[in-house]
PDB file of C-alpha atoms (C1' of nucleotides) in Angstrom:
ATOM      1  CA  MET L  35     115.425  95.277  91.565  1.00  0.00           C
ATOM      2  CA  ALA L  36     114.208  97.230  94.524  1.00  0.00           C
ATOM      3  CA  GLU L  37     113.726  94.525  97.088  1.00  0.00           C
ATOM      4  CA  SER L  38     116.093  91.591  96.992  1.00  0.00           C
ATOM      5  CA  ASP L  39     114.287  89.095  94.839  1.00  0.00           C
ATOM      6  CA  GLU L  40     111.358  87.272  96.362  1.00  0.00           C
ATOM      7  CA  GLY L  41     109.668  88.355  99.526  1.00  0.00           C
ATOM      8  CA  GLN L  42     106.757  90.707  99.979  1.00  0.00           C
ATOM      9  CA  ASP L  43     107.026  94.326  99.393  1.00  0.00           C
ATOM     10  CA  ILE L  44     107.161  95.784 102.836  1.00  0.00           C
ATOM     11  CA  GLY L  45     107.753  99.421 103.572  1.00  0.00           C
ATOM     12  CA  ARG L  46     109.819 101.510 101.192  1.00  0.00           C
ATOM     13  CA  PRO L  47     107.243 104.135 100.355  1.00  0.00           C
ATOM     14  CA  GLU L  48     108.183 105.268  96.888  1.00  0.00           C
ATOM     15  CA  ARG L  49     107.810 108.927  96.293  1.00  0.00           C
ATOM     16  CA  ILE L  50     104.646 110.041  94.523  1.00  0.00           C
ATOM     17  CA  SER L  51     104.855 113.018  92.217  1.00  0.00           C
ATOM     18  CA  GLU L  52     102.389 115.872  92.064  1.00  0.00           C
ATOM     19  CA  ALA L  53     100.729 114.659  88.897  1.00  0.00           C
ATOM     20  CA  GLU L  54     100.437 111.210  90.372  1.00  0.00           C
ATOM     21  CA  HIS L  55      98.966 112.699  93.501  1.00  0.00           C
ATOM     22  CA  ALA L  56      96.152 114.246  91.476  1.00  0.00           C
ATOM     23  CA  VAL L  57      95.289 110.767  90.255  1.00  0.00           C
ATOM     24  CA  MET L  58      95.394 109.416  93.780  1.00  0.00           C
ATOM     25  CA  GLU L  59      92.924 112.064  94.878  1.00  0.00           C
ATOM     26  CA  ALA L  60      90.470 110.827  92.300  1.00  0.00           C
ATOM     27  CA  LEU L  61      90.841 107.286  93.599  1.00  0.00           C
ATOM     28  CA  TRP L  62      90.607 108.345  97.206  1.00  0.00           C
ATOM     29  CA  GLU L  63      87.411 110.150  96.509  1.00  0.00           C
ATOM     30  CA  HIS L  64      85.881 107.061  95.009  1.00  0.00           C
ATOM     31  CA  SER L  65      87.194 103.644  94.111  1.00  0.00           C
ATOM     32  CA  PRO L  66      87.555 101.345  92.345  1.00  0.00           C
ATOM     33  CA  LEU L  67      87.562 103.213  89.065  1.00  0.00           C
ATOM     34  CA  THR L  68      88.508 102.417  85.495  1.00  0.00           C
ATOM     35  CA  ALA L  69      91.222 104.418  83.800  1.00  0.00           C
ATOM     36  CA  ALA L  70      88.570 106.244  81.838  1.00  0.00           C
ATOM     37  CA  ASP L  71      86.720 107.121  85.033  1.00  0.00           C
ATOM     38  CA  VAL L  72      89.867 108.513  86.566  1.00  0.00           C
ATOM     39  CA  ALA L  73      90.643 110.514  83.433  1.00  0.00           C
ATOM     40  CA  ASP L  74      87.148 111.872  83.627  1.00  0.00           C
ATOM     41  CA  LYS L  75      87.388 112.975  87.219  1.00  0.00           C
ATOM     42  CA  VAL L  76      90.863 114.358  86.939  1.00  0.00           C
ATOM     43  CA  GLY L  77      90.109 115.929  83.595  1.00  0.00           C
ATOM     44  CA  LYS L  78      87.826 118.386  85.344  1.00  0.00           C
ATOM     45  CA  SER L  79      90.759 120.418  86.542  1.00  0.00           C
ATOM     46  CA  ARG L  80      93.817 119.329  84.551  1.00  0.00           C
ATOM     47  CA  GLU L  81      93.819 119.038  80.807  1.00  0.00           C
ATOM     48  CA  TRP L  82      95.237 115.570  80.523  1.00  0.00           C
ATOM     49  CA  SER L  83      94.678 113.097  77.757  1.00  0.00           C
ATOM     50  CA  LEU L  84      93.496 109.625  78.626  1.00  0.00           C
ATOM     51  CA  ALA L  85      96.954 108.383  77.663  1.00  0.00           C
ATOM     52  CA  THR L  86      98.542 110.597  80.282  1.00  0.00           C
ATOM     53  CA  VAL L  87      96.231 109.363  82.994  1.00  0.00           C
ATOM     54  CA  LYS L  88      96.993 105.781  81.997  1.00  0.00           C
ATOM     55  CA  THR L  89     100.709 106.450  82.260  1.00  0.00           C
ATOM     56  CA  LEU L  90     100.274 107.930  85.704  1.00  0.00           C
ATOM     57  CA  LEU L  91      98.173 104.985  86.807  1.00  0.00           C
ATOM     58  CA  SER L  92     100.844 102.567  85.571  1.00  0.00           C
ATOM     59  CA  ARG L  93     103.496 104.407  87.466  1.00  0.00           C
ATOM     60  CA  LEU L  94     101.390 104.369  90.592  1.00  0.00           C
ATOM     61  CA  VAL L  95     100.921 100.626  90.210  1.00  0.00           C
ATOM     62  CA  ALA L  96     104.674 100.231  89.766  1.00  0.00           C
ATOM     63  CA  LYS L  97     105.142 102.207  92.970  1.00  0.00           C
ATOM     64  CA  HIS L  98     102.684  99.957  94.777  1.00  0.00           C
ATOM     65  CA  ALA L  99     100.463 102.915  95.564  1.00  0.00           C
ATOM     66  CA  VAL L 100      97.599 101.564  93.513  1.00  0.00           C
ATOM     67  CA  ALA L 101      96.322  98.047  92.953  1.00  0.00           C
ATOM     68  CA  THR L 102      94.484  96.676  89.952  1.00  0.00           C
ATOM     69  CA  GLU L 103      91.844  94.043  89.715  1.00  0.00           C
ATOM     70  CA  PRO L 104      90.647  92.712  86.400  1.00  0.00           C
ATOM     71  CA  ASP L 105      87.104  93.568  85.417  1.00  0.00           C
ATOM     72  CA  GLY L 106      86.360  91.808  82.168  1.00  0.00           C
ATOM     73  CA  ARG L 107      88.919  92.996  79.705  1.00  0.00           C
ATOM     74  CA  ARG L 108      89.967  96.048  81.633  1.00  0.00           C
ATOM     75  CA  PHE L 109      91.213  97.026  85.055  1.00  0.00           C
ATOM     76  CA  LEU L 110      89.689  98.582  88.052  1.00  0.00           C
ATOM     77  CA  TYR L 111      92.112 100.717  90.013  1.00  0.00           C
ATOM     78  CA  ARG L 112      91.994 101.063  93.739  1.00  0.00           C
ATOM     79  CA  PRO L 113      94.363 102.905  96.081  1.00  0.00           C
ATOM     80  CA  LEU L 114      96.720 100.849  98.186  1.00  0.00           C
ATOM     81  CA  LEU L 115      98.330 103.821  99.832  1.00  0.00           C
ATOM     82  CA  GLU L 116      95.904 105.501 102.183  1.00  0.00           C
ATOM     83  CA  ARG L 117      95.338 109.182 101.934  1.00  0.00           C
ATOM     84  CA  ALA L 118      96.029 109.728 105.605  1.00  0.00           C
ATOM     85  CA  ASP L 119      99.398 108.057 105.240  1.00  0.00           C
ATOM     86  CA  TYR L 120     100.314 110.037 102.185  1.00  0.00           C
ATOM     87  CA  VAL L 121      99.172 113.308 103.657  1.00  0.00           C
ATOM     88  CA  GLY L 122     100.847 112.555 106.956  1.00  0.00           C
ATOM     89  CA  GLY L 123     104.087 111.706 105.244  1.00  0.00           C
ATOM     90  CA  GLU L 124     104.138 114.787 103.113  1.00  0.00           C
ATOM     91  CA  SER L 125     103.299 117.025 106.028  1.00  0.00           C
ATOM     92  CA  ARG L 126     105.987 115.460 108.102  1.00  0.00           C
ATOM     93  CA  ARG L 127     108.543 115.899 105.368  1.00  0.00           C
ATOM     94  CA  LEU L 128     107.738 119.557 105.021  1.00  0.00           C
ATOM     95  CA  VAL L 129     107.786 120.239 108.723  1.00  0.00           C
ATOM     96  CA  ASP L 130     111.056 118.370 109.089  1.00  0.00           C
ATOM     97  CA  ARG L 131     112.700 120.046 106.149  1.00  0.00           C
ATOM     98  CA  LEU L 132     111.592 123.598 106.820  1.00  0.00           C
ATOM     99  CA  PHE L 133     110.860 123.842 110.506  1.00  0.00           C
ATOM    100  CA  GLY L 134     113.180 121.389 112.140  1.00  0.00           C
ATOM    101  CA  GLY L 135     110.254 119.120 112.844  1.00  0.00           C
ATOM    102  CA  ARG L 136     108.405 121.696 114.918  1.00  0.00           C
ATOM    103  CA  ALA L 137     104.812 122.361 113.984  1.00  0.00           C
ATOM    104  CA  ALA L 138     104.466 125.644 115.812  1.00  0.00           C
ATOM    105  CA  PRO L 139     106.647 127.651 113.443  1.00  0.00           C
ATOM    106  CA  LEU L 140     104.671 126.285 110.528  1.00  0.00           C
ATOM    107  CA  LEU L 141     101.496 127.505 112.066  1.00  0.00           C
ATOM    108  CA  ALA L 142     103.116 130.830 112.782  1.00  0.00           C
ATOM    109  CA  HIS L 143     103.982 131.167 109.133  1.00  0.00           C
ATOM    110  CA  LEU L 144     100.520 130.319 107.971  1.00  0.00           C
ATOM    111  CA  ALA L 145      99.112 132.750 110.466  1.00  0.00           C
ATOM    112  CA  GLU L 146     101.410 135.488 109.265  1.00  0.00           C
ATOM    113  CA  ALA L 147     100.438 134.826 105.690  1.00  0.00           C
ATOM    114  CA  GLU L 148      96.807 135.232 106.695  1.00  0.00           C
ATOM    115  CA  ALA L 149      96.291 131.644 105.822  1.00  0.00           C
ATOM    116  CA  LEU L 150      94.296 131.127 108.978  1.00  0.00           C
ATOM    117  CA  SER L 151      90.625 131.952 108.960  1.00  0.00           C
ATOM    118  CA  ASP L 152      88.641 132.503 112.124  1.00  0.00           C
ATOM    119  CA  ASP L 153      87.140 129.099 111.594  1.00  0.00           C
ATOM    120  CA  ASP L 154      90.593 127.624 111.382  1.00  0.00           C
ATOM    121  CA  ILE L 155      91.543 129.232 114.632  1.00  0.00           C
ATOM    122  CA  ALA L 156      88.448 127.975 116.380  1.00  0.00           C
ATOM    123  CA  GLU L 157      89.045 124.523 115.005  1.00  0.00           C
ATOM    124  CA  ILE L 158      92.630 124.500 116.103  1.00  0.00           C
ATOM    125  CA  GLU L 159      91.655 125.588 119.581  1.00  0.00           C
ATOM    126  CA  ALA L 160      89.213 122.737 119.802  1.00  0.00           C
ATOM    127  CA  LEU L 161      91.922 120.394 118.651  1.00  0.00           C
ATOM    128  CA  LEU L 162      94.298 121.601 121.294  1.00  0.00           C
ATOM    129  CA  ARG L 163      91.713 121.230 124.011  1.00  0.00           C
ATOM    130  CA  GLU L 164      91.234 117.677 122.935  1.00  0.00           C
ATOM    131  CA  LEU L 165      94.943 117.004 122.877  1.00  0.00           C
ATOM    132  CA  LYS L 166      95.438 118.326 126.372  1.00  0.00           C
ATOM    133  CA  GLN L 167      92.846 116.359 128.211  1.00  0.00           C
TER     134      GLN L 167
ATOM    135  CA  MET C  42     114.044 133.462  77.105  1.00  0.00           C
ATOM    136  CA  ALA C  43     112.039 133.556  80.275  1.00  0.00           C
ATOM    137  CA  GLU C  44     110.968 137.167  80.395  1.00  0.00           C
ATOM    138  CA  SER C  45     110.541 139.020  77.133  1.00  0.00           C
ATOM    139  CA  ASP C  46     113.973 140.429  76.494  1.00  0.00           C
ATOM    140  CA  GLU C  47     115.024 143.442  78.473  1.00  0.00           C
ATOM    141  CA  GLY C  48     113.254 144.602  81.596  1.00  0.00           C
ATOM    142  CA  GLN C  49     113.812 143.582  85.176  1.00  0.00           C
ATOM    143  CA  ASP C  50     113.034 140.211  86.464  1.00  0.00           C
ATOM    144  CA  ILE C  51     109.860 140.678  88.428  1.00  0.00           C
ATOM    145  CA  GLY C  52     107.936 137.879  90.023  1.00  0.00           C
ATOM    146  CA  ARG C  53     107.985 134.405  88.501  1.00  0.00           C
ATOM    147  CA  PRO C  54     109.396 132.499  91.457  1.00  0.00           C
ATOM    148  CA  GLU C  55     111.154 129.555  89.880  1.00  0.00           C
ATOM    149  CA  ARG C  56     110.820 126.359  91.757  1.00  0.00           C
ATOM    150  CA  ILE C  57     113.732 125.387  93.976  1.00  0.00           C
ATOM    151  CA  SER C  58     114.561 121.722  94.342  1.00  0.00           C
ATOM    152  CA  GLU C  59     115.348 119.954  97.583  1.00  0.00           C
ATOM    153  CA  ALA C  60     119.064 119.794  96.924  1.00  0.00           C
ATOM    154  CA  GLU C  61     119.061 123.465  96.041  1.00  0.00           C
ATOM    155  CA  HIS C  62     117.150 124.194  99.203  1.00  0.00           C
ATOM    156  CA  ALA C  63     119.916 122.667 101.276  1.00  0.00           C
ATOM    157  CA  VAL C  64     122.300 125.130  99.687  1.00  0.00           C
ATOM    158  CA  MET C  65     119.934 127.995 100.390  1.00  0.00           C
ATOM    159  CA  GLU C  66     119.849 127.020 104.035  1.00  0.00           C
ATOM    160  CA  ALA C  67     123.587 127.411 104.229  1.00  0.00           C
ATOM    161  CA  LEU C  68     123.348 130.858 102.711  1.00  0.00           C
ATOM    162  CA  TRP C  69     120.461 131.870 104.918  1.00  0.00           C
ATOM    163  CA  GLU C  70     122.391 130.886 107.948  1.00  0.00           C
ATOM    164  CA  HIS C  71     125.264 133.083 106.948  1.00  0.00           C
ATOM    165  CA  SER C  72     126.118 135.084 103.873  1.00  0.00           C
ATOM    166  CA  PRO C  73     127.857 135.987 101.724  1.00  0.00           C
ATOM    167  CA  LEU C  74     129.835 132.798 101.298  1.00  0.00           C
ATOM    168  CA  THR C  75     132.203 131.392  98.719  1.00  0.00           C
ATOM    169  CA  ALA C  76     131.331 128.177  96.955  1.00  0.00           C
ATOM    170  CA  ALA C  77     133.904 126.389  99.070  1.00  0.00           C
ATOM    171  CA  ASP C  78     132.322 127.781 102.232  1.00  0.00           C
ATOM    172  CA  VAL C  79     128.935 126.573 101.170  1.00  0.00           C
ATOM    173  CA  ALA C  80     130.291 123.144 100.301  1.00  0.00           C
ATOM    174  CA  ASP C  81     131.843 123.067 103.710  1.00  0.00           C
ATOM    175  CA  LYS C  82     128.665 123.892 105.571  1.00  0.00           C
ATOM    176  CA  VAL C  83     126.452 121.696 103.487  1.00  0.00           C
ATOM    177  CA  GLY C  84     128.995 118.923 103.488  1.00  0.00           C
ATOM    178  CA  LYS C  85     128.379 118.402 107.171  1.00  0.00           C
ATOM    179  CA  SER C  86     125.174 116.531 106.440  1.00  0.00           C
ATOM    180  CA  ARG C  87     125.165 115.622 102.753  1.00  0.00           C
ATOM    181  CA  GLU C  88     128.085 113.963 101.066  1.00  0.00           C
ATOM    182  CA  TRP C  89     128.409 116.302  98.133  1.00  0.00           C
ATOM    183  CA  SER C  90     131.509 117.074  96.177  1.00  0.00           C
ATOM    184  CA  LEU C  91     132.500 120.680  95.691  1.00  0.00           C
ATOM    185  CA  ALA C  92     131.532 120.274  92.040  1.00  0.00           C
ATOM    186  CA  THR C  93     128.011 119.369  93.021  1.00  0.00           C
ATOM    187  CA  VAL C  94     127.647 122.370  95.269  1.00  0.00           C
ATOM    188  CA  LYS C  95     128.925 124.601  92.484  1.00  0.00           C
ATOM    189  CA  THR C  96     126.353 123.183  90.111  1.00  0.00           C
ATOM    190  CA  LEU C  97     123.597 123.832  92.597  1.00  0.00           C
ATOM    191  CA  LEU C  98     124.826 127.365  93.175  1.00  0.00           C
ATOM    192  CA  SER C  99     124.842 128.018  89.430  1.00  0.00           C
ATOM    193  CA  ARG C 100     121.314 126.755  89.108  1.00  0.00           C
ATOM    194  CA  LEU C 101     120.202 128.930  91.975  1.00  0.00           C
ATOM    195  CA  VAL C 102     121.808 131.932  90.320  1.00  0.00           C
ATOM    196  CA  ALA C 103     120.025 131.042  87.074  1.00  0.00           C
ATOM    197  CA  LYS C 104     116.781 130.917  89.027  1.00  0.00           C
ATOM    198  CA  HIS C 105     117.477 134.324  90.536  1.00  0.00           C
ATOM    199  CA  ALA C 106     117.367 132.867  94.010  1.00  0.00           C
ATOM    200  CA  VAL C 107     121.001 133.729  94.680  1.00  0.00           C
ATOM    201  CA  ALA C 108     123.147 136.673  93.666  1.00  0.00           C
ATOM    202  CA  THR C 109     126.884 136.772  93.143  1.00  0.00           C
ATOM    203  CA  GLU C 110     129.355 139.498  93.738  1.00  0.00           C
ATOM    204  CA  PRO C 111     132.946 139.244  92.630  1.00  0.00           C
ATOM    205  CA  ASP C 112     135.569 138.994  95.327  1.00  0.00           C
ATOM    206  CA  GLY C 113     138.941 138.960  93.682  1.00  0.00           C
ATOM    207  CA  ARG C 114     139.001 136.045  91.332  1.00  0.00           C
ATOM    208  CA  ARG C 115     136.033 134.269  92.838  1.00  0.00           C
ATOM    209  CA  PHE C 116     132.432 134.887  93.783  1.00  0.00           C
ATOM    210  CA  LEU C 117     130.629 135.525  96.951  1.00  0.00           C
ATOM    211  CA  TYR C 118     127.141 134.111  96.990  1.00  0.00           C
ATOM    212  CA  ARG C 119     124.258 135.740  98.782  1.00  0.00           C
ATOM    213  CA  PRO C 120     120.582 134.777  98.861  1.00  0.00           C
ATOM    214  CA  LEU C 121     118.149 136.894  96.915  1.00  0.00           C
ATOM    215  CA  LEU C 122     115.153 134.850  97.874  1.00  0.00           C
ATOM    216  CA  GLU C 123     114.323 135.298 101.525  1.00  0.00           C
ATOM    217  CA  ARG C 124     113.842 132.313 103.703  1.00  0.00           C
ATOM    218  CA  ALA C 125     110.501 133.502 104.968  1.00  0.00           C
ATOM    219  CA  ASP C 126     109.242 133.800 101.416  1.00  0.00           C
ATOM    220  CA  TYR C 127     110.470 130.381 100.455  1.00  0.00           C
ATOM    221  CA  VAL C 128     109.150 128.740 103.566  1.00  0.00           C
ATOM    222  CA  GLY C 129     105.864 130.559 103.287  1.00  0.00           C
ATOM    223  CA  GLY C 130     105.465 129.540  99.681  1.00  0.00           C
ATOM    224  CA  GLU C 131     106.234 125.905 100.306  1.00  0.00           C
ATOM    225  CA  SER C 132     103.905 125.753 103.289  1.00  0.00           C
ATOM    226  CA  ARG C 133     101.145 127.359 101.315  1.00  0.00           C
ATOM    227  CA  ARG C 134     101.601 124.946  98.448  1.00  0.00           C
ATOM    228  CA  LEU C 135     101.371 121.980 100.754  1.00  0.00           C
ATOM    229  CA  VAL C 136      98.345 123.242 102.603  1.00  0.00           C
ATOM    230  CA  ASP C 137      96.626 124.088  99.341  1.00  0.00           C
ATOM    231  CA  ARG C 138      97.430 120.800  97.700  1.00  0.00           C
ATOM    232  CA  LEU C 139      96.626 118.513 100.589  1.00  0.00           C
ATOM    233  CA  PHE C 140      94.206 120.338 102.802  1.00  0.00           C
ATOM    234  CA  GLY C 141      92.253 122.583 100.500  1.00  0.00           C
ATOM    235  CA  GLY C 142      94.076 125.551 101.922  1.00  0.00           C
ATOM    236  CA  ARG C 143      92.895 124.939 105.465  1.00  0.00           C
ATOM    237  CA  ALA C 144      95.548 124.884 108.156  1.00  0.00           C
ATOM    238  CA  ALA C 145      93.484 123.164 110.803  1.00  0.00           C
ATOM    239  CA  PRO C 146      93.445 119.750 109.133  1.00  0.00           C
ATOM    240  CA  LEU C 147      97.191 119.946 108.733  1.00  0.00           C
ATOM    241  CA  LEU C 148      97.598 120.522 112.406  1.00  0.00           C
ATOM    242  CA  ALA C 149      95.205 117.707 113.117  1.00  0.00           C
ATOM    243  CA  HIS C 150      97.359 115.391 111.079  1.00  0.00           C
ATOM    244  CA  LEU C 151     100.529 116.425 112.805  1.00  0.00           C
ATOM    245  CA  ALA C 152      98.816 115.983 116.122  1.00  0.00           C
ATOM    246  CA  GLU C 153      97.611 112.530 115.222  1.00  0.00           C
ATOM    247  CA  ALA C 154     101.081 111.543 114.102  1.00  0.00           C
ATOM    248  CA  GLU C 155     102.366 112.630 117.488  1.00  0.00           C
ATOM    249  CA  ALA C 156     104.323 115.291 115.747  1.00  0.00           C
ATOM    250  CA  LEU C 157     103.299 117.827 118.340  1.00  0.00           C
ATOM    251  CA  SER C 158     105.285 118.086 121.526  1.00  0.00           C
ATOM    252  CA  ASP C 159     103.925 119.696 124.660  1.00  0.00           C
ATOM    253  CA  ASP C 160     106.105 122.650 123.897  1.00  0.00           C
ATOM    254  CA  ASP C 161     104.588 122.878 120.460  1.00  0.00           C
ATOM    255  CA  ILE C 162     101.144 122.892 121.923  1.00  0.00           C
ATOM    256  CA  ALA C 163     101.983 125.600 124.403  1.00  0.00           C
ATOM    257  CA  GLU C 164     103.565 127.631 121.669  1.00  0.00           C
ATOM    258  CA  ILE C 165     100.597 127.268 119.404  1.00  0.00           C
ATOM    259  CA  GLU C 166      98.258 128.308 122.162  1.00  0.00           C
ATOM    260  CA  ALA C 167     100.299 131.425 122.700  1.00  0.00           C
ATOM    261  CA  LEU C 168     100.156 132.099 119.000  1.00  0.00           C
ATOM    262  CA  LEU C 169      96.418 131.774 118.918  1.00  0.00           C
ATOM    263  CA  ARG C 170      95.991 134.085 121.870  1.00  0.00           C
ATOM    264  CA  GLU C 171      98.029 136.627 120.021  1.00  0.00           C
ATOM    265  CA  LEU C 172      96.026 136.202 116.859  1.00  0.00           C
ATOM    266  CA  LYS C 173      92.755 136.665 118.647  1.00  0.00           C
ATOM    267  CA  GLN C 174      93.398 139.891 120.410  1.00  0.00           C
TER     268      GLN C 174
ATOM    269  C1'  DG M 215     157.976 134.323  82.514  1.00  0.00           C
ATOM    270  C1'  DG M 216     156.470 129.469  82.714  1.00  0.00           C
ATOM    271  C1'  DC M 217     154.096 126.051  85.563  1.00  0.00           C
ATOM    272  C1'  DT M 218     150.799 124.924  89.032  1.00  0.00           C
ATOM    273  C1'  DT M 219     146.583 125.699  91.001  1.00  0.00           C
ATOM    274  C1'  DC M 220     142.119 127.284  91.947  1.00  0.00           C
ATOM    275  C1'  DA M 221     137.595 129.211  90.403  1.00  0.00           C
ATOM    276  C1'  DG M 222     133.854 129.510  87.579  1.00  0.00           C
ATOM    277  C1'  DA M 223     131.866 127.683  83.048  1.00  0.00           C
ATOM    278  C1'  DT M 224     130.701 123.925  80.343  1.00  0.00           C
ATOM    279  C1'  DT M 225     129.581 119.286  79.576  1.00  0.00           C
ATOM    280  C1'  DA M 226     127.930 114.739  81.183  1.00  0.00           C
ATOM    281  C1'  DC M 227     124.859 111.402  82.353  1.00  0.00           C
ATOM    282  C1'  DA M 228     121.353 108.690  84.997  1.00  0.00           C
ATOM    283  C1'  DT M 229     116.814 108.920  86.930  1.00  0.00           C
ATOM    284  C1'  DA M 230     112.332 111.303  87.666  1.00  0.00           C
ATOM    285  C1'  DT M 231     108.496 113.627  85.853  1.00  0.00           C
ATOM    286  C1'  DG M 232     105.068 115.618  82.672  1.00  0.00           C
ATOM    287  C1'  DT M 233     102.756 114.577  78.773  1.00  0.00           C
ATOM    288  C1'  DA M 234     101.637 111.748  75.029  1.00  0.00           C
ATOM    289  C1'  DG M 235     101.543 108.542  70.912  1.00  0.00           C
ATOM    290  C1'  DT M 236     101.703 103.757  69.023  1.00  0.00           C
ATOM    291  C1'  DC M 237     101.226  98.592  69.256  1.00  0.00           C
ATOM    292  C1'  DG M 238      99.040  94.319  70.001  1.00  0.00           C
ATOM    293  C1'  DT M 239      95.118  92.029  71.064  1.00  0.00           C
ATOM    294  C1'  DA M 240      90.741  90.580  73.026  1.00  0.00           C
ATOM    295  C1'  DT M 241      86.049  91.515  72.259  1.00  0.00           C
ATOM    296  C1'  DA M 242      81.696  93.157  70.699  1.00  0.00           C
ATOM    297  C1'  DG M 243      78.865  94.181  66.591  1.00  0.00           C
ATOM    298  C1'  DG M 244      77.393  93.179  62.190  1.00  0.00           C
TER     299       DG M 244
ATOM    300  C1'  DC G 236      83.746  85.116  60.601  1.00  0.00           C
ATOM    301  C1'  DC G 237      85.613  89.544  59.999  1.00  0.00           C
ATOM    302  C1'  DT G 238      86.321  93.998  61.372  1.00  0.00           C
ATOM    303  C1'  DA G 239      86.138  98.166  64.212  1.00  0.00           C
ATOM    304  C1'  DT G 240      87.201  99.245  68.949  1.00  0.00           C
ATOM    305  C1'  DA G 241      88.531  99.770  73.323  1.00  0.00           C
ATOM    306  C1'  DC G 242      92.186  98.573  76.602  1.00  0.00           C
ATOM    307  C1'  DG G 243      96.556  97.914  78.695  1.00  0.00           C
ATOM    308  C1'  DA G 244     101.578  97.686  77.400  1.00  0.00           C
ATOM    309  C1'  DC G 245     105.306  99.736  75.411  1.00  0.00           C
ATOM    310  C1'  DT G 246     107.735 103.545  73.464  1.00  0.00           C
ATOM    311  C1'  DA G 247     108.814 108.509  73.136  1.00  0.00           C
ATOM    312  C1'  DC G 248     110.651 112.663  74.259  1.00  0.00           C
ATOM    313  C1'  DA G 249     111.448 117.176  76.605  1.00  0.00           C
ATOM    314  C1'  DT G 250     112.607 119.177  81.001  1.00  0.00           C
ATOM    315  C1'  DA G 251     114.033 118.827  85.916  1.00  0.00           C
ATOM    316  C1'  DT G 252     117.042 117.030  89.272  1.00  0.00           C
ATOM    317  C1'  DG G 253     120.957 114.722  91.532  1.00  0.00           C
ATOM    318  C1'  DT G 254     125.577 114.207  91.145  1.00  0.00           C
ATOM    319  C1'  DA G 255     129.854 114.951  89.036  1.00  0.00           C
ATOM    320  C1'  DA G 256     134.016 115.495  85.802  1.00  0.00           C
ATOM    321  C1'  DT G 257     136.435 118.326  82.528  1.00  0.00           C
ATOM    322  C1'  DC G 258     137.741 122.675  80.391  1.00  0.00           C
ATOM    323  C1'  DT G 259     139.584 127.422  80.491  1.00  0.00           C
ATOM    324  C1'  DG G 260     141.653 131.127  82.066  1.00  0.00           C
ATOM    325  C1'  DA G 261     143.530 134.042  85.677  1.00  0.00           C
ATOM    326  C1'  DA G 262     146.775 134.296  89.829  1.00  0.00           C
ATOM    327  C1'  DG G 263     150.316 133.232  92.321  1.00  0.00           C
ATOM    328  C1'  DC G 264     154.830 130.878  93.115  1.00  0.00           C
ATOM    329  C1'  DC G 265     159.706 129.771  91.673  1.00  0.00           C
TER     330       DC G 265
END
DNA sequence: GGCTTCAGATTACATATGTAGTCGTATAGG
DNA sequence: CCTATACGACTACATATGTAATCTGAAGCC
């Protein structure tokens, strides 16, 4: 048992795998969805069987990242974890692990790898202006 | 067999796990090192037995991320994969997976999460100036 | 030269993850 | 009513990962 029996499930953000993340993206884009809907959306890019998508959805429910609500004889799935939280967490983890928590070196790396377009640069400048005032 | 038998091992960057990454950090900081040395350095933060570190080193050698050279009856380990390459790859993967390859949204997220210090901001501004000229 | 010791090699084992298939059952169609 | 289906639940299984312990052989110490 993860949390001592009884009591609501606060905190403890269970790790979401890459495959699971793909499913989350489908739900973030639009929800609620049935398993078939999700399989459909995700199936565009990955070649997953419906069974696979169902497994991933179950795991996400077990991890409290997705909630279900009955809809007749089936379920509608809806994200519990918000995309911003997930994305923020993952970004943070990477920056912490690889750059000692500093964002600047990350940016430097992306810049070096030509991963920054002119638009990106303009956007980042705007962001900084906003942060400073 | 990973690459058709015979022929040098070009490309195919095998994925390095988080635990393995910790070992790489030790080697990037200073190399070559013996397994015991690595265990020592890594042991500062993680509570790993020497056996564990040896396993991780072996796996890294199998993944061609680390090379060995005999030193008497033991090995000296030295990174083959460069830190910049690893870090660049991981950053890229994250940005691609979560931000459609755009760096600006990543930065926005870090900013929102207060993950940007004043120093960071100054540093990033300097970076941008450099990029623009 | 035999015993201890230290190093890498091999084996172990639980959990996570990717990827499905099968089971049981409620329901919709005939 | 009975049957074909469509779902979720359960089971499966290979590989990856975290975390070690054990085996084997060479080196050094008495």
